[in-house]
Coordinates of C-alpha atoms in Angstrom, one line a residue:
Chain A
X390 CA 0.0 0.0 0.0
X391 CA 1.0 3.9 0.3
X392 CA 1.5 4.6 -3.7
X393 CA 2.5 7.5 -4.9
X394 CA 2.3 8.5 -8.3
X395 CA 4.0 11.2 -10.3
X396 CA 3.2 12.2 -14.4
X397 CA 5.5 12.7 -16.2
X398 CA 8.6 11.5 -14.9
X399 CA 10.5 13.2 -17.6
X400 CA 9.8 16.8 -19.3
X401 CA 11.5 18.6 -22.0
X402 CA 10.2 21.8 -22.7
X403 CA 11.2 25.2 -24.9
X404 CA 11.6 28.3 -22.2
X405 CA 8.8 30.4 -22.1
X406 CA 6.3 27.6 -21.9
X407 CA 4.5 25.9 -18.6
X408 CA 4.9 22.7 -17.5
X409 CA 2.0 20.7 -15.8
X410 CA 3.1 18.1 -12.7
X411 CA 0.8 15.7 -11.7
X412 CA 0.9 14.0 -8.5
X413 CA -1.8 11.0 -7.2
X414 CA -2.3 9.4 -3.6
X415 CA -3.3 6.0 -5.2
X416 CA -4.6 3.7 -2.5
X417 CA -5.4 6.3 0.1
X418 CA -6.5 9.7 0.8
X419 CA -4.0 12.9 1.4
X420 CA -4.9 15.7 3.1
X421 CA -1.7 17.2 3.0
X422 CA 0.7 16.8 -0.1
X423 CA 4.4 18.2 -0.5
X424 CA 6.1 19.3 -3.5
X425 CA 10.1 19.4 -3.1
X426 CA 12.8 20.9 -5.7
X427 CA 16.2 18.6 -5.4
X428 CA 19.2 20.1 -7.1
X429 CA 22.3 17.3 -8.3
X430 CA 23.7 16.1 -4.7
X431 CA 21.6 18.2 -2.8
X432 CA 19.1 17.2 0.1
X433 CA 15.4 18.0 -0.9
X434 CA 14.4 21.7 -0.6
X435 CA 10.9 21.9 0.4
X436 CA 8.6 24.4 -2.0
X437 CA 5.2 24.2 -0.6
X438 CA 2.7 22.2 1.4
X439 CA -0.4 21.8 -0.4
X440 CA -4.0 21.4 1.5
X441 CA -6.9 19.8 0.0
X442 CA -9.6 22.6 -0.6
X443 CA -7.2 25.6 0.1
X444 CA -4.5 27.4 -1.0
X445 CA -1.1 26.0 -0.8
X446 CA 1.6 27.3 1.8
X447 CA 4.8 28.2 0.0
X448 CA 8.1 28.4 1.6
X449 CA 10.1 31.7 1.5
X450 CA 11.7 32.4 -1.7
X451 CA 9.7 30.7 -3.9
X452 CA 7.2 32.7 -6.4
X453 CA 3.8 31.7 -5.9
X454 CA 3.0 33.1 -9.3
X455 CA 5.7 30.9 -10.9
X456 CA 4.7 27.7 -9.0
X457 CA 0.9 27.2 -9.2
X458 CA -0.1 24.7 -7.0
X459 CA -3.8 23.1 -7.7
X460 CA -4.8 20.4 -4.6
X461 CA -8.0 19.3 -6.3
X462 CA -9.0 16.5 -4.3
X463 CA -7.9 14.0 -1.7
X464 CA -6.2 12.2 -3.8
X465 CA -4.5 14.8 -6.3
X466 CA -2.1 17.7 -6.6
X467 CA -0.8 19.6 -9.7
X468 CA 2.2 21.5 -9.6
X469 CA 2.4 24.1 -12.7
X470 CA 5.8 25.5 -13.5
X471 CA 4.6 29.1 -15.6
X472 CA 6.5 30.8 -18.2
X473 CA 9.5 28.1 -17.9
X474 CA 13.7 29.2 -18.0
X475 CA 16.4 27.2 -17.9
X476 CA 17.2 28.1 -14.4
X477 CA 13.6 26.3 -13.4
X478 CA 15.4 22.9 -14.8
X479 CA 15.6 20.6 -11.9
X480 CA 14.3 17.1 -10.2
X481 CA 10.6 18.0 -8.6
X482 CA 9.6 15.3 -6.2
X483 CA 5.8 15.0 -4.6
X484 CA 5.0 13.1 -1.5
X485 CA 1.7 12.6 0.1
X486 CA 0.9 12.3 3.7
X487 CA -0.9 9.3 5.5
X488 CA -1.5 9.5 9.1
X489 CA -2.3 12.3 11.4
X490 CA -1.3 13.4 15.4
X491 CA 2.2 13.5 15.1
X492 CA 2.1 10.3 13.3
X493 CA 2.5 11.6 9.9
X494 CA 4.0 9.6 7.6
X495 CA 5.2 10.6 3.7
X496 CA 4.6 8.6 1.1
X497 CA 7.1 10.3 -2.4
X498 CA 6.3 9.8 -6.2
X499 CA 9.0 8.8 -8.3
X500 CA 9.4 12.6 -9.0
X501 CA 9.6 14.4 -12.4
X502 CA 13.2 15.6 -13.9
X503 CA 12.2 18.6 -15.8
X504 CA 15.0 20.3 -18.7
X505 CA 14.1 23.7 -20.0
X506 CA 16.0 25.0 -23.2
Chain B
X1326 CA 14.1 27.0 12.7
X1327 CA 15.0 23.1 13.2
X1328 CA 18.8 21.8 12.4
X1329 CA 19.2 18.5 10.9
X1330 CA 23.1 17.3 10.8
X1331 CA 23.8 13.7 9.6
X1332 CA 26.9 12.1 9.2
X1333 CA 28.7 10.9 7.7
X1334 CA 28.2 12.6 4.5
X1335 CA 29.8 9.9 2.4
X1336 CA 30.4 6.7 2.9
X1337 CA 32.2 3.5 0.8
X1338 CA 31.8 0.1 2.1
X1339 CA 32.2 -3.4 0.7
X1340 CA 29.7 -5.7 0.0
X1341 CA 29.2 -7.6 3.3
X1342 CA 30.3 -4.7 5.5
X1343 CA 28.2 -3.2 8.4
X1344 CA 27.9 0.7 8.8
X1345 CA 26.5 3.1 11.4
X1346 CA 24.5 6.5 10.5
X1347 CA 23.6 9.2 12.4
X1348 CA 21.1 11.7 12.6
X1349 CA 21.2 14.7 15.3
X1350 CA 18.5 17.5 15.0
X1351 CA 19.0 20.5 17.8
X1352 CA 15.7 20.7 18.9
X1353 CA 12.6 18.1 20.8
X1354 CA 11.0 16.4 17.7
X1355 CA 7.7 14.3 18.0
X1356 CA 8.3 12.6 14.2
X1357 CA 11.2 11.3 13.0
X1358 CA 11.5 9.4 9.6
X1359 CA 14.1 7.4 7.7
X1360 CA 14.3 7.4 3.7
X1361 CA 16.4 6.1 1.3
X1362 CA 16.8 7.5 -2.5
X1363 CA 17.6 4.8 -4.9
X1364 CA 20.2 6.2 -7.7
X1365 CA 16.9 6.7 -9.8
X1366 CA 15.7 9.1 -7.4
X1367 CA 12.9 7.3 -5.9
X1368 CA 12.5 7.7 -2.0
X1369 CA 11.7 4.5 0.2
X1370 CA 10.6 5.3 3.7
X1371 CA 13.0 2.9 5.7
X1372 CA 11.6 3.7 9.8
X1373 CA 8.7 6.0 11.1
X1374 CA 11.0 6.2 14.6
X1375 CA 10.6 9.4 17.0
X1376 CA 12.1 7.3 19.9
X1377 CA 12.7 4.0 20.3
X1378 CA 14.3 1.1 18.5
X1379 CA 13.1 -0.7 15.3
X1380 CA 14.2 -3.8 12.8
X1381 CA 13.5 -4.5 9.5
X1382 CA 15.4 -6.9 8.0
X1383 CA 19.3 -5.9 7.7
X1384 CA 18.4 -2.3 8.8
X1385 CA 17.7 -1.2 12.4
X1386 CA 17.0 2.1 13.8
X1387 CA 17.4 3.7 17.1
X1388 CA 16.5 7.2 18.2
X1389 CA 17.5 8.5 22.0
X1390 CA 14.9 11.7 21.3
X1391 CA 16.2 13.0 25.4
X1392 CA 19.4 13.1 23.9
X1393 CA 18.3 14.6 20.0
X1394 CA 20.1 11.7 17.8
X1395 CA 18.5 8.8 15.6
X1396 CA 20.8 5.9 14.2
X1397 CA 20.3 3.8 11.0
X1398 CA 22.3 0.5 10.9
X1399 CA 23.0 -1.7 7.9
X1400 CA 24.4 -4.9 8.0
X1401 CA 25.3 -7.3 5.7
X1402 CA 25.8 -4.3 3.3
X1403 CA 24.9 -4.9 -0.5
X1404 CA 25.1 -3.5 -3.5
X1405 CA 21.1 -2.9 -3.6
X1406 CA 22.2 -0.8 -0.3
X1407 CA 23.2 2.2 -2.5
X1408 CA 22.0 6.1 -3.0
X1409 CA 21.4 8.3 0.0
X1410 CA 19.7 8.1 3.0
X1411 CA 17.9 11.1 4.5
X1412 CA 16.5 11.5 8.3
X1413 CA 13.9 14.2 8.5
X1414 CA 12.2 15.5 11.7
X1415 CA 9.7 17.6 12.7
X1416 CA 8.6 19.4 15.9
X1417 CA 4.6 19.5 15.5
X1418 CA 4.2 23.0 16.4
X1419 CA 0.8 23.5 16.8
X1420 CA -0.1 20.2 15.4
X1421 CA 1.3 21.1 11.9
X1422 CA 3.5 18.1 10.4
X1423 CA 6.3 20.4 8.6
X1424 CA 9.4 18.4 8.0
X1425 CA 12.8 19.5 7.9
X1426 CA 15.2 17.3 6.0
X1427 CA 19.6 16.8 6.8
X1428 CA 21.6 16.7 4.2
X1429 CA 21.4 12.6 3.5
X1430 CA 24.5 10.5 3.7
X1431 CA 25.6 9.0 0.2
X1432 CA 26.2 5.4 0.5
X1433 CA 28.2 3.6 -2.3
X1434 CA 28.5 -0.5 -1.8
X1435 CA 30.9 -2.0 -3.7
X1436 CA 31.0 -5.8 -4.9

């Protein structure tokens, strides 16, 4: 049990164009998901929480406006990277979390490694 | 906010070897987690462990949370063993679950 699931795992994309990150709880229900930026032997760099039915919680420094975050349902989070640069190219990892009460427990998708030109 | 150290930060063993890893985080945590990220980037959770001691297989973990330091032990290393292993903590403030990750230790297992 606890799958995670991630689409696409790989994106190549022309700068100036968004990018679309799907993440899916498959066999249970997420209030909370996270979405994480990891840079080449670097420890994951948390972006944003994202809460089922309200507006996602972004860390300082990164641009709301630049990384949309969507939590449609219990099961689903969209990550959209807007008006793409090279700069944004990086691994983006999503993880889901199961439990409650200090019990929390995160679940990650198989992340997606994203390359802007 | 929250400091996560682990140690070492690399690490090369043998196949067959054992190794110790260590976590120490600076403040009183109430969830403390072990993952490991396979070379393809996928994290595992290893240990859901805020105090205690716990076994799975060739891995163990113990975390002294009085004294603010988990420890992940592989025996038996093998190749399979590879990638890096976070700890990540987190204090619960006002029941919010916000974890805070250490910089991993990267583990190479040779044959």
């Amino acid at each position: 049990g606890a799958v995670v699931s991630q689409h696409p795992s790989w994106v190549i994309c022309k700068s100036g164009t968004s990018v679309k990150i799907e993440c899916r709880s498959l066999d249970f229900q997420a209030t909370t998901m996270f979405w994480y930026r990891q840079f080449p032997k670097q420890s994951l760099m948390l972006m944003a929480t994202s809460n089922e039915g309200s507006k996602a919680t972004y860390e300082q420094g990164v641009e709301k406006d630049k990384f949309l975050i969507n939590h449609a349902s219990l099961t689903l989070s969209t990550l959209t990277v807007t008006s793409a640069h090279p700069e944004d190219s990086s691994f983006y990892i999503c993880s889901a979390v199961w439990g409650q009460g200090f019990k929390e427990t995160q679940y990650f998708g198989p992340g997606t490694r994203l390359l802007v030109l | 906010g929250i400091q996560v150290e682990q140690s070492p930060p690399d690490l090369i063993l043998q196949e067959g070897a054992n190794s110790t890893l260590r976590c120490n985080f600076s403040d009183s945590v109430n969830n403390l987690q072990w993952f490991h990220q396979n070379p393809w980037g996928q994290l595992i959770n290893l240990f859901y462990i805020p105090s205690g001691t716990k076994q799975n297989g060739r891995l163990s973990a113990t975390t002294v949370a009085t004294e603010r330091y988990s420890l992940l032990y592989i025996s038996s290393s093998q190749t399979t063993d590879s990638g890096v292993y976070f700890c990540a903590v987190s204090r619960g403030a006002g029941g919010s679950y916000i974890p805070t990750f250490g910089r991993g230790t990267s583990l190479i297992v040779h044959p």
